[in-house]
Short mmCIF file of C-alpha atoms in Angstrom, two decimals:
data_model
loop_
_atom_site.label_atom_id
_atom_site.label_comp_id
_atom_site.label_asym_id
_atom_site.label_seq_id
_atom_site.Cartn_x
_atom_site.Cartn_y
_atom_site.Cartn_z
CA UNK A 192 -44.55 -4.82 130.35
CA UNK A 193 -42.04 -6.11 133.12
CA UNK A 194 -38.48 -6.62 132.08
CA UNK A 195 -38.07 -9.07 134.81
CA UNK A 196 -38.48 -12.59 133.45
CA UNK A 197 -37.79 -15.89 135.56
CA UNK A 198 -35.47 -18.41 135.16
CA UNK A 199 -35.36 -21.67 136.69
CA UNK A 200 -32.81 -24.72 136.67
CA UNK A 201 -34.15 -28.17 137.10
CA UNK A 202 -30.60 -29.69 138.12
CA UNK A 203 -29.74 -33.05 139.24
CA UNK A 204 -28.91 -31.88 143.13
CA UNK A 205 -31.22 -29.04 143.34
CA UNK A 206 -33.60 -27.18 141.88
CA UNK A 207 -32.54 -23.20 141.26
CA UNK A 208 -34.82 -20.00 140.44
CA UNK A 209 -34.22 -16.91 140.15
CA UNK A 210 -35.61 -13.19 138.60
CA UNK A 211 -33.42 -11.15 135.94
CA UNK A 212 -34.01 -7.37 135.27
CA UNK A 213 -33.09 -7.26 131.70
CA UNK A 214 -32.29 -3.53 131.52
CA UNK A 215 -29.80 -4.29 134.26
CA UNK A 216 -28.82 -7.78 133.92
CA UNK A 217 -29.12 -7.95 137.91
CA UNK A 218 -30.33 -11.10 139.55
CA UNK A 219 -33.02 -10.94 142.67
CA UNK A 220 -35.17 -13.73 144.69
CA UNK A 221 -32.64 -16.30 144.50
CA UNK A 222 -33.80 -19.36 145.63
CA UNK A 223 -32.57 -23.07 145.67
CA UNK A 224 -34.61 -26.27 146.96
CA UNK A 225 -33.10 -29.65 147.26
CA UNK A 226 -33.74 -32.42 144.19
CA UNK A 227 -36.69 -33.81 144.21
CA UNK A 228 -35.98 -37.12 145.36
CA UNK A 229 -36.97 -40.35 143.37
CA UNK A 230 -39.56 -43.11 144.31
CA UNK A 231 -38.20 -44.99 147.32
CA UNK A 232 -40.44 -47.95 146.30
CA UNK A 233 -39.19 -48.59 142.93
CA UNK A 234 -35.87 -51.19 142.28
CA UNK A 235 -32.83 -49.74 142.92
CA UNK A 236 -31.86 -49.81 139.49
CA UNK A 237 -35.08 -47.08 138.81
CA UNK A 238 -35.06 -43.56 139.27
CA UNK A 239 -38.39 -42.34 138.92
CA UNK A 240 -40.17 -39.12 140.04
CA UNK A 241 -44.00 -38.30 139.82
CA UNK A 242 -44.58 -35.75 137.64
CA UNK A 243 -47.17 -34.40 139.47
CA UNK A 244 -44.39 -33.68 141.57
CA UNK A 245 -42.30 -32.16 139.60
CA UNK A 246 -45.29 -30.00 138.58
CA UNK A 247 -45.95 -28.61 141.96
CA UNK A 248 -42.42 -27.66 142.30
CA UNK A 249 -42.76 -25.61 139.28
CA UNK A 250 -46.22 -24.30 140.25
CA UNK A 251 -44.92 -23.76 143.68
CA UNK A 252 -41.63 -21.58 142.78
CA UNK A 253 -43.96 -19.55 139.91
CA UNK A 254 -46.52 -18.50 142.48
CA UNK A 255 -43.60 -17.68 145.13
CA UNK A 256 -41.56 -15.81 143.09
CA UNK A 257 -44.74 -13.77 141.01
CA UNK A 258 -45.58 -12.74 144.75
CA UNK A 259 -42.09 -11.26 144.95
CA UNK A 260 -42.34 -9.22 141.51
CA UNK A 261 -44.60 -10.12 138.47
CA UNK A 262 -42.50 -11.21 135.01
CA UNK A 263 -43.04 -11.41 131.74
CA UNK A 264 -41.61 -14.66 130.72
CA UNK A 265 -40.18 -18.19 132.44
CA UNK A 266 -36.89 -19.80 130.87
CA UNK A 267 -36.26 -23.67 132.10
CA UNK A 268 -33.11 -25.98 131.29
CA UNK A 269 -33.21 -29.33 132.97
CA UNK A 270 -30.78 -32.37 132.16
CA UNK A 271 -30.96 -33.86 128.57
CA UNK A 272 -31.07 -37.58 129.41
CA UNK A 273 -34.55 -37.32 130.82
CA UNK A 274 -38.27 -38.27 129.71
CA UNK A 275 -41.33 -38.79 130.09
CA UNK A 276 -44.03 -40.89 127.77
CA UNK A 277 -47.62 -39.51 127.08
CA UNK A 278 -50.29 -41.24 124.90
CA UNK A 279 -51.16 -39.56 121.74
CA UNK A 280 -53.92 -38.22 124.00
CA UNK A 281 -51.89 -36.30 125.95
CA UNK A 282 -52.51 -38.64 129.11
CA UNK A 283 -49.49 -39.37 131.00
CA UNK A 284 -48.12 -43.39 130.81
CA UNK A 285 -45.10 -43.05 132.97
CA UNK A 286 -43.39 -41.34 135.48
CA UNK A 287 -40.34 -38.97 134.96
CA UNK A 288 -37.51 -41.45 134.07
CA UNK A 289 -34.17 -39.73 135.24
CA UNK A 290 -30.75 -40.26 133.65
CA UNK A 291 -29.68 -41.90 136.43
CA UNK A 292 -31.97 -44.56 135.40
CA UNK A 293 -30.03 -47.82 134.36
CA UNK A 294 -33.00 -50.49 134.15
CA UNK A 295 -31.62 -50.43 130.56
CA UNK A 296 -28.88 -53.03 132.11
CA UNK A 297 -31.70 -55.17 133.79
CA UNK A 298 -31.65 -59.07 132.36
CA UNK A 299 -34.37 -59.67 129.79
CA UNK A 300 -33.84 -62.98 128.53
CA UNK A 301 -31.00 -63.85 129.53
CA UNK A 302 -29.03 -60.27 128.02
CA UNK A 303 -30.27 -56.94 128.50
CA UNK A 304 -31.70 -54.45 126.31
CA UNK A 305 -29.13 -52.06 126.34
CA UNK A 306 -26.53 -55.35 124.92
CA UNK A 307 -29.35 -55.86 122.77
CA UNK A 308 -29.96 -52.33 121.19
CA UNK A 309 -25.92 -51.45 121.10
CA UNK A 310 -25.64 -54.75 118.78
CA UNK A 311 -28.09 -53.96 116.80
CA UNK A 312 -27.24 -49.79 115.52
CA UNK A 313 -23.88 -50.63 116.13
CA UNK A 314 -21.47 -47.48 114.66
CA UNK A 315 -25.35 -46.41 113.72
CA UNK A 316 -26.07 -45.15 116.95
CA UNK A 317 -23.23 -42.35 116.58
CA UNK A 318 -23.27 -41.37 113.68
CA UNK A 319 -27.23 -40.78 113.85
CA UNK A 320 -27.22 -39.19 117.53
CA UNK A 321 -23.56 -37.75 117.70
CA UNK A 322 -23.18 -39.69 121.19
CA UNK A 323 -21.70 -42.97 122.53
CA UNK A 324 -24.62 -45.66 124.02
CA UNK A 325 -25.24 -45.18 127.54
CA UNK A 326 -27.35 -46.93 129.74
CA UNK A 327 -29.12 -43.87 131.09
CA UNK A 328 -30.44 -42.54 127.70
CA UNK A 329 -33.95 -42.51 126.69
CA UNK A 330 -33.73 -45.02 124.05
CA UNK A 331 -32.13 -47.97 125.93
CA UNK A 332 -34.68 -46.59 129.00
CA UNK A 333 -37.83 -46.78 126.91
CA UNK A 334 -37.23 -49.62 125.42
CA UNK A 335 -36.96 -51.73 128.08
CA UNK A 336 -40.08 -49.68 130.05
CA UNK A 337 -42.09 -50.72 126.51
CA UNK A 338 -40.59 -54.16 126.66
CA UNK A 339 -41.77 -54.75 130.01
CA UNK A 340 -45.63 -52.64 130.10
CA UNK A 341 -47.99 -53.53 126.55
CA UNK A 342 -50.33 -51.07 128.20
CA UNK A 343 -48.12 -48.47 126.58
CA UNK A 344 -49.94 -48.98 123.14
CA UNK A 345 -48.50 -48.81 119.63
CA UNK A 346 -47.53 -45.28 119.79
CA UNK A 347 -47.22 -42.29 122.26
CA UNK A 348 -44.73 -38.97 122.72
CA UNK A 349 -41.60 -38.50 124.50
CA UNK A 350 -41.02 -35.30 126.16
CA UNK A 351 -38.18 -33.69 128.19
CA UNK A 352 -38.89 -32.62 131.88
CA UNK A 353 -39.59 -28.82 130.51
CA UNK A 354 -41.86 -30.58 127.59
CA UNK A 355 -44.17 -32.05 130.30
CA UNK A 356 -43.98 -28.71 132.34
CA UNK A 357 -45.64 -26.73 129.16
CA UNK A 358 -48.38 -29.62 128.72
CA UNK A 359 -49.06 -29.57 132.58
CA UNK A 360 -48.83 -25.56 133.11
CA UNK A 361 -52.07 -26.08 130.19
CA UNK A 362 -53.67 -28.33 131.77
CA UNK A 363 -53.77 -26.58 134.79
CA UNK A 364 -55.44 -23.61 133.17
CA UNK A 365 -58.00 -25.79 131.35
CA UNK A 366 -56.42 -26.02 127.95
CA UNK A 367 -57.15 -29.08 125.88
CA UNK A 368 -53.95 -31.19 124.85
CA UNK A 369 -53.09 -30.37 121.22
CA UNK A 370 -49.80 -32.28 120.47
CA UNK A 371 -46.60 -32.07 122.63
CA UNK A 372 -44.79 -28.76 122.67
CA UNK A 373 -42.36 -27.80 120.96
CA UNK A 374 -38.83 -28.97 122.27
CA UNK A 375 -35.48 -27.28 121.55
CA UNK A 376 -32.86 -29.65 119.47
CA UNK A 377 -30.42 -28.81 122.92
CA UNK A 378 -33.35 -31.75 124.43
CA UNK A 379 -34.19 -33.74 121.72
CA UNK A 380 -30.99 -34.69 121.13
CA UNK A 381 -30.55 -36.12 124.74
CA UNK A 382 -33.13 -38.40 124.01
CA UNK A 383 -31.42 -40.24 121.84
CA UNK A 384 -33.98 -41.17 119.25
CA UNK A 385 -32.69 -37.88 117.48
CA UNK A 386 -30.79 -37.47 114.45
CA UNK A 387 -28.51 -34.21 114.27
CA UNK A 388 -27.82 -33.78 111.52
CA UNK A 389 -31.52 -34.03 109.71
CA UNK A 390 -32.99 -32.44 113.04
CA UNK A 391 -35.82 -34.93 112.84
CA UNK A 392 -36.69 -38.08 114.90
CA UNK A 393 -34.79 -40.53 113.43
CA UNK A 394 -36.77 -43.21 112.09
CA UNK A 395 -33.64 -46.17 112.31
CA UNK A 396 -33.90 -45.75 115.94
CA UNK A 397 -37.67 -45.35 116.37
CA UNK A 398 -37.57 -48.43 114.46
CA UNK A 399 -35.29 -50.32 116.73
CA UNK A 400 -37.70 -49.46 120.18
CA UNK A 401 -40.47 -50.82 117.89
CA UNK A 402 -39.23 -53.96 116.76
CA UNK A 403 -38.53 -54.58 120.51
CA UNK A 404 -40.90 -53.44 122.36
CA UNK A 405 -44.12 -52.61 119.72
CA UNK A 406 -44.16 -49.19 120.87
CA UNK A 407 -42.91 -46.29 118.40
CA UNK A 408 -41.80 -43.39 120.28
CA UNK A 409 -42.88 -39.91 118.78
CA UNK A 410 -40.48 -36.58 119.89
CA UNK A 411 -41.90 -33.02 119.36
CA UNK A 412 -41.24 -30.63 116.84
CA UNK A 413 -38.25 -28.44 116.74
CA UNK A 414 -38.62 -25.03 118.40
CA UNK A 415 -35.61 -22.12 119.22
CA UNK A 416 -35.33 -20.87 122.60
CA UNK A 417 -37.56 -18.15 121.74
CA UNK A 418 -40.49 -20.34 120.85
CA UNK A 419 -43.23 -20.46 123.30
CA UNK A 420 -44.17 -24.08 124.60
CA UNK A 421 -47.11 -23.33 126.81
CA UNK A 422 -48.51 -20.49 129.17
CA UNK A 423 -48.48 -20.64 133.19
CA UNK A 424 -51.33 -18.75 135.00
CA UNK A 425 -50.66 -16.09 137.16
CA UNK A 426 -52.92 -14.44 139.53
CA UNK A 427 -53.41 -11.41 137.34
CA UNK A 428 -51.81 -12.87 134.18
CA UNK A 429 -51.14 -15.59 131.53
CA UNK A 430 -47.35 -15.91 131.49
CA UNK A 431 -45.28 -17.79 128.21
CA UNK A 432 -42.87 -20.35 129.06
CA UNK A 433 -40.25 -20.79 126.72
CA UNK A 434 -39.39 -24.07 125.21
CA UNK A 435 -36.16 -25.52 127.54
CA UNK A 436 -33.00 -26.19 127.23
CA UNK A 437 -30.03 -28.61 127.91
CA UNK A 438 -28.20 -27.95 131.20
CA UNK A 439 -25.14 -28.39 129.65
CA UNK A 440 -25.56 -25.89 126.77
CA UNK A 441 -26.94 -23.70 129.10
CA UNK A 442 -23.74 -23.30 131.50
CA UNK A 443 -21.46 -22.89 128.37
CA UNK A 444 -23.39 -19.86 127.09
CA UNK A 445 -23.60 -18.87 130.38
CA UNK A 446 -19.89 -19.27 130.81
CA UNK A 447 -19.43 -16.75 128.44
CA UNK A 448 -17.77 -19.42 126.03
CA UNK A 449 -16.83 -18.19 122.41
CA UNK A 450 -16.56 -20.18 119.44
CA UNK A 451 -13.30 -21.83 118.58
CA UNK A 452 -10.63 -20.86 120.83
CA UNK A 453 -12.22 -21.04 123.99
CA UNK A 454 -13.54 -24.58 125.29
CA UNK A 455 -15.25 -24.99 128.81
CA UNK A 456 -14.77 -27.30 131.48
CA UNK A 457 -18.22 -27.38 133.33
CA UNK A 458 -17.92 -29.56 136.73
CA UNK A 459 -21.04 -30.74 138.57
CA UNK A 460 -22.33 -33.98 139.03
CA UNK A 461 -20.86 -35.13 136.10
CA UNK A 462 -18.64 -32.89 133.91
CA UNK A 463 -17.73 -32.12 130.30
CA UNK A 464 -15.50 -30.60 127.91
CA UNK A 465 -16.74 -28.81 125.14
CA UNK A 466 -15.74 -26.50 122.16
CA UNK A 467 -17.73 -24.46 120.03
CA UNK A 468 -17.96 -24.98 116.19
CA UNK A 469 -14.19 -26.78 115.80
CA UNK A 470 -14.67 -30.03 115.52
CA UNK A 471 -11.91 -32.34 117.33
CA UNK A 472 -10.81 -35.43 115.15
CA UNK A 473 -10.67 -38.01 118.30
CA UNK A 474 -13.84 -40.12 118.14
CA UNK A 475 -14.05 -39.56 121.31
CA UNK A 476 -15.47 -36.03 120.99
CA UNK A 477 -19.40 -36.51 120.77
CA UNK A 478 -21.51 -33.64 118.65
CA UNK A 479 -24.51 -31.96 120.43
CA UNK A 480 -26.44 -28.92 119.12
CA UNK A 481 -25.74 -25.67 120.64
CA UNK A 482 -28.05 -22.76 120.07
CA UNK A 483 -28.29 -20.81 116.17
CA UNK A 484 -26.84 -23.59 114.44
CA UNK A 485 -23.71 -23.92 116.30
CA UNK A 486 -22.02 -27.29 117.47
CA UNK A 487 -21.23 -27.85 120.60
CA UNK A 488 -18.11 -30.70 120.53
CA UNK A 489 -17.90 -32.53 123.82
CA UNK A 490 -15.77 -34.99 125.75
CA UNK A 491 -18.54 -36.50 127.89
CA UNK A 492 -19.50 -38.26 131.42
CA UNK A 493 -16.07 -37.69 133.05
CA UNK A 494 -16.61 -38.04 136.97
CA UNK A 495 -16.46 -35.73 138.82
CA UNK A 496 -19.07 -34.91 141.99
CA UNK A 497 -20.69 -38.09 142.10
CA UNK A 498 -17.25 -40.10 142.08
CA UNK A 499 -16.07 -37.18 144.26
CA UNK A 500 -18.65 -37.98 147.06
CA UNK A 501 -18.06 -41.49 146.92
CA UNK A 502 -14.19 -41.46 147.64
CA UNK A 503 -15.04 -38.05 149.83
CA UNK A 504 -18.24 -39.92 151.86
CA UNK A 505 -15.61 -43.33 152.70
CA UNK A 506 -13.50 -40.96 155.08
CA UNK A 507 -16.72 -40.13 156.27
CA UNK A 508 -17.81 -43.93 157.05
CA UNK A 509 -14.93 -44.55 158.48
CA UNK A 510 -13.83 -41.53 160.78
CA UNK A 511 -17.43 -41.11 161.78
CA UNK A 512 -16.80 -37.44 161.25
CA UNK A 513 -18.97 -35.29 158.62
CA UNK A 514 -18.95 -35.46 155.46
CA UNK A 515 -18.44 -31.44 155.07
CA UNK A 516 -15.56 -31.71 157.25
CA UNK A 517 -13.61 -33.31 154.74
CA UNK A 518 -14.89 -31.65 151.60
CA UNK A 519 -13.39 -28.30 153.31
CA UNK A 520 -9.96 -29.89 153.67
CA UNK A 521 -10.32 -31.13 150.12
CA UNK A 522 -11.18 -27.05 148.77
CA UNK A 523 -8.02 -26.17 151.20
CA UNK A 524 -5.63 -27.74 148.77
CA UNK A 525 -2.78 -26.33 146.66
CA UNK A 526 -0.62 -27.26 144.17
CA UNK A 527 2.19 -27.61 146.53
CA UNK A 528 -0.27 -30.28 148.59
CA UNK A 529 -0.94 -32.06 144.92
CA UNK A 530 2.32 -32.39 143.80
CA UNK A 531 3.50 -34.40 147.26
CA UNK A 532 0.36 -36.78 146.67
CA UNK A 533 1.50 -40.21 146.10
CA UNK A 534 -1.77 -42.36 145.02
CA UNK A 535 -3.76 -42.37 142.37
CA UNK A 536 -7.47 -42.86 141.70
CA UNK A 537 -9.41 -43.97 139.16
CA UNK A 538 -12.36 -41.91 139.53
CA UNK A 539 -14.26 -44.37 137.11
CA UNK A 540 -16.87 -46.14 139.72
CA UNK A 541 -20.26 -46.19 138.29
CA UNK A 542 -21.45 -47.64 134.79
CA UNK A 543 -21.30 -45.06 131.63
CA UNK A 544 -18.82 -42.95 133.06
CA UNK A 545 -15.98 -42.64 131.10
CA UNK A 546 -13.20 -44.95 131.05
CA UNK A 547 -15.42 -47.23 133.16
CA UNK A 548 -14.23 -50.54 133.05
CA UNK A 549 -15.44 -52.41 136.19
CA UNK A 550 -15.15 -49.67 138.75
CA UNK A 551 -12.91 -47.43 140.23
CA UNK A 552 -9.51 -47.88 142.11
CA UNK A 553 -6.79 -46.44 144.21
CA UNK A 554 -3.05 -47.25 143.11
CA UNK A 555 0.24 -46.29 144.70
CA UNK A 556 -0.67 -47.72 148.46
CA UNK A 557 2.57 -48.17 150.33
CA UNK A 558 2.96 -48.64 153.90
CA UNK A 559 2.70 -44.95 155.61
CA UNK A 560 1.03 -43.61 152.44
CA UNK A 561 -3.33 -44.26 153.40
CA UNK A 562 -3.18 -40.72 155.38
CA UNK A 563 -6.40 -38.59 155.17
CA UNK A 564 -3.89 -35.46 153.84
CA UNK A 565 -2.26 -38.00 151.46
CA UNK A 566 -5.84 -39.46 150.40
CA UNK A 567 -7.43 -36.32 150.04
CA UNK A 568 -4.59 -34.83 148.02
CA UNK A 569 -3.99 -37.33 145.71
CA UNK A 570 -8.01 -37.53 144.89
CA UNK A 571 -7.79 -33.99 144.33
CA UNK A 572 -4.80 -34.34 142.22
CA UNK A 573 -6.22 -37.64 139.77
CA UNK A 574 -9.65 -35.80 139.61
CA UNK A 575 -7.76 -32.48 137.47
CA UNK A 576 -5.36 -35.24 136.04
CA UNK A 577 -8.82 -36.74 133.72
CA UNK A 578 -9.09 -32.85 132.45
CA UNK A 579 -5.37 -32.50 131.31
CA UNK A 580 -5.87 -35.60 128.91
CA UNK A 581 -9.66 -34.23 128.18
CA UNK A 582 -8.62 -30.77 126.88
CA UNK A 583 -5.70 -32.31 125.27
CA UNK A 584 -8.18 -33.71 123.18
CA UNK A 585 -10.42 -30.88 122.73
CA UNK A 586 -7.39 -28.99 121.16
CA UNK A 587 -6.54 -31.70 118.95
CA UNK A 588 -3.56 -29.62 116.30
CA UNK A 589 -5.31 -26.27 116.73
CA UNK A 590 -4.56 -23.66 119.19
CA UNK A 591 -6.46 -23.66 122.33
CA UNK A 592 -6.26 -20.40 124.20
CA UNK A 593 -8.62 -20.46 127.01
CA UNK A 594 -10.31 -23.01 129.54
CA UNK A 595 -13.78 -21.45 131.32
CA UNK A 596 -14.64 -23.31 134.38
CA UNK A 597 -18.36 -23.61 135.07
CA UNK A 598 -20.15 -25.51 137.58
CA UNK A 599 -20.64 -26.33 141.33
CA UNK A 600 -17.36 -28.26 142.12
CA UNK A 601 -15.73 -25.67 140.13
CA UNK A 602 -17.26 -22.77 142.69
CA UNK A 603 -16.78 -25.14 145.86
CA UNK A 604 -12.94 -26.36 145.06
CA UNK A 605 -11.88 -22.62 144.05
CA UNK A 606 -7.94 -23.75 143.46
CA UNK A 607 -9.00 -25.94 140.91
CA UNK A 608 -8.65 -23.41 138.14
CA UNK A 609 -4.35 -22.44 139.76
CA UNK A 610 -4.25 -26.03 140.03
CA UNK A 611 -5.03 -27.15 136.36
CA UNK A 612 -3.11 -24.82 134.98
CA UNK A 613 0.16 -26.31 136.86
CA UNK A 614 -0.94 -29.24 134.78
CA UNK A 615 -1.70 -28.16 131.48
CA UNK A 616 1.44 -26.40 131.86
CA UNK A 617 3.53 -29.40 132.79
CA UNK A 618 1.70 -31.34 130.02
CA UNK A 619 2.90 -29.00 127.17
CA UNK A 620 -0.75 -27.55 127.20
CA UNK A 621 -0.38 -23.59 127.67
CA UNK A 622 -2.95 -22.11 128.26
CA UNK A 623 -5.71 -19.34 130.27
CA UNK A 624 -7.53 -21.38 133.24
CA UNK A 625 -10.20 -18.50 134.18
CA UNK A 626 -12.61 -19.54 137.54
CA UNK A 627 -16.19 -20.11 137.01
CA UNK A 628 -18.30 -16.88 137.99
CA UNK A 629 -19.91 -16.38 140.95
CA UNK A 630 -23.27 -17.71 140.20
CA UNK A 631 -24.28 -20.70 138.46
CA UNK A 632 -23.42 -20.70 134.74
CA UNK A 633 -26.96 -21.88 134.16
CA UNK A 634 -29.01 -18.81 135.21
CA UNK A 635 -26.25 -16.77 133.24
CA UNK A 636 -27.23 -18.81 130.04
CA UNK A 637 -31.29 -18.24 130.78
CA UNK A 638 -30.43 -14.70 131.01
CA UNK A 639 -28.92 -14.78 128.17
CA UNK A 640 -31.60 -16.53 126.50
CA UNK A 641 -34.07 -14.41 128.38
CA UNK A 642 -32.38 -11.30 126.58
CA UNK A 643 -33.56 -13.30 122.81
CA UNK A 644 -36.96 -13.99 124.04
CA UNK A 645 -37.60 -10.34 124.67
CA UNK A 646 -36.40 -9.48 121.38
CA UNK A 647 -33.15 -7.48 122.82
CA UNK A 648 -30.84 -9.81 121.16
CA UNK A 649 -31.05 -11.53 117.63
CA UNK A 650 -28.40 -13.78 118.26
CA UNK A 651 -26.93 -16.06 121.32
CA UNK A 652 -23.58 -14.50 120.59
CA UNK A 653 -24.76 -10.99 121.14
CA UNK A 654 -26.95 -12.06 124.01
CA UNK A 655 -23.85 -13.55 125.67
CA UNK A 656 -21.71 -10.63 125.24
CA UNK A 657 -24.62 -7.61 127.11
CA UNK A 658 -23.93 -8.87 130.82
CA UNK A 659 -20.74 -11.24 129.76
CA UNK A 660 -20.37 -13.53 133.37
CA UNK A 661 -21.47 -10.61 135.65
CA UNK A 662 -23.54 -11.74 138.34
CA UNK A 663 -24.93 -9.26 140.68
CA UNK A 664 -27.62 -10.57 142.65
CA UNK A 665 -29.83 -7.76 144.34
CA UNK A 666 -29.96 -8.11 148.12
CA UNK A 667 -27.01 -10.65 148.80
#
């Protein structure tokens, strides 16, 4: 049997696959393709993608890379905040509803039913799901998609982006639908309709989409990362794919995080930061599950590349010079260039990011001061600012050793790591800022969880600690 298995990342800006060699740990076939981009005909508050789509992506980068070399096993994480509705049947009833879906907010009646669904669980919702209420989650999403389309029916089954990749991957090899896959609790609890603690749908908040909409939603049962969801059919073989997990949990194991002392700043599209098993006392902190029991204890939806390319994508407008010219200035900055910056910027500018409170802003202007070196500097400077006050948090009145940076702005904007140090430092925070590796954190997690499925590992803490954050990919 191969020990190469495939592992692919289903990530807000792009799509990433690659094969690991488990008896080296070494990485080959790398291959990104851009996001799949949503339905250009749908309100601008929608963000919808076919999942036949989606589908032939997956088909598409199975069948490239088995040409390359066969493997024994695929591993998926996508984002948590995403689903998908199928009829007790197994017959799809929607598209893929991304979390950058906010029809939640749309008017229904003169309120909306996010206002509507936040009133009602009130402290509820919390203290079921371990997370604030957000526009973009399931719940408030499939309500209001229920609300608005009785064709739904009574009942039906949400399911994650992987979820509908093991029903489809059956389907396509002439398997009958017998139930939705299993899901990993790293998923189900991004749909928001899960409790955490009972690791069970939770029937207070399948109760509230039903009294709104007459629709009951339905999750799947609870499967490990070892479980097998469904089967994808090679040329010459019938391959297991692996039930998915979160993105975010993904890039912490990946990061090489270890319980307690450690937390992880992971900086992409949106960022968070999380410690393992040490539970902050700031309400704040929201609980997720982690893998083998563990807690993973988050500070949530701070900005950081979407907000980034907003602020980044005005000098653009308005110099009529690339985009990329100025997000290379922006990675050439110091801590010398920071501490000279004189504005400051709330990066704050789109709805359920945190601290949002009617958009974003830029403070300090002065006459001289709106320079692109100035700008640039003091965006750079207010965006590590939001992860000196984060991790102050995180540490609460234990000791906090060590920060891990993971992500894509992390890897682009390589001074970040010198530069939050400076600011811990200056905060009365002391401690270790260590750079993210050199490939994404979230193939280092599948490896990881590659190592389990193949049996060389019995736990995600000795998984983590074979290959640690090495990264060598074969060929480049």
């Amino acid at each position: 049997m191969s020990t190469n298995y495939l592992l692919i990342d289903f990530g807000t800006t792009s799509t990433k696959s690659a094969q690991v060699d488990l008896s080296t740990g070494h990485f080959t076939n790398l291959q990104r393709h851009p996001a799949i981009p949503p339905d250009p005909t749908t309100p601008t508050t929608h963000h919808e993608i076919p999942l036949e789509t989606i589908y032939s992506r997956f088909d598409q980068i199975c069948r490239t890379q088995w040409d390359h070399t066969s493997y024994s096993g695929i591993l998926l994480c996508s984002e948590m905040h995403g689903f998908t509705v199928l009829s007790k049947q197994g017959r799809p009833l929607s598209p893929y509803v991304s979390w950058l879906d906010a029809r939640s907010l749309d008017p229904v009646d003169g309120t909306s039913i996010y206002d509507v669904l936040v009133e009602k669980l009130g402290s509820r919702f919390k203290a079921i799901t371990g997370m604030k209420p957000r526009s973009g989650f399931p719940l408030m999403n499939l309500a209001h998609l229920a609300h608005q389309r009785e064709d739904l029916g009574e009942s039906g089954f949400i399911l994650s982006l992987p979820g509908w990749l093991a029903v489809a991957a059956e389907r396509a090899r002439g398997v009958d639908f017998a139930g939705p896959p299993p899901e990993h609790p790293t998923l189900l609890a991004g749909m928001a309709l899960y409790d955490v603690e009972a690791a069970i749908t939770a029937p207070e908040l399948a109760d509230a989409v039903e009294s709104l909409s007459g629709f009951r939603p339905e999750l799947g049962r609870v499967g490990s990362s070892s479980t097998i969801a469904g089967h994808w059919q090679s040329p010459t073989a019938t391959v297991p794919i692996y039930a998915g997990v979160g993105d975010h949990q993904c890039s912490v194991l990946g990061a090489a995080v270890a319980p307690h002392a450690m937390a992880n700043l992971n900086l992409g599209t949106g960022s968070q930061v999380g410690v393992i098993d040490r539970r902050p006392a700031d309400p704040d902190v929201e609980t997720r599950p982690y893998f083998d029991g563990s807690r993973l204890y988050a500070i949530t939806h701070i900005p950081a590349g979407r907000a980034l390319a907003e602020y980044v994508g005005f000098l653009a407008t308005v110099s009529d010079r690339p985009a990329d010219e100025f997000w290379e200035r922006l990675a050439s900055l110091d801590a010398a260039a920071c501490a000279r910056a004189s504005l400051t910027f709330d990066l704050s500018i789109f709805e359920g990011a945190r601290h949002f409170i009617g958009g974003g802003s830029i403070a300090g202007i002065v006459e001289g001061s709106l320079t692109p070196d100035n700008y640039l500097a003091s965006l750079l400077r207010s965006f590590v600012g939001q992860y000196v006050e984060a991790l102050t948090i995180a540490a609460g009145d234990q000791r906090l050793d060590r920060c891990v940076l993971s992500g894509g702005i992390a890897r682009n904007l390589p001074h970040i790591a010198d530069l939050l140090s400076t600011r811990c430092r200056e905060s009365g925070l002391a401690l270790e800022v260590a750079p993210a590796a050199a490939l994404d954190e979230s193939l280092l997690g599948l490896r990881s969880l590659a190592l389990i499925a193949a049996g060389a590992a019995a736990t995600y803490r000795e998984a983590q600690k074979r290959f640690g954050r090495d990264a060598v990919v074969a060929g480049g």
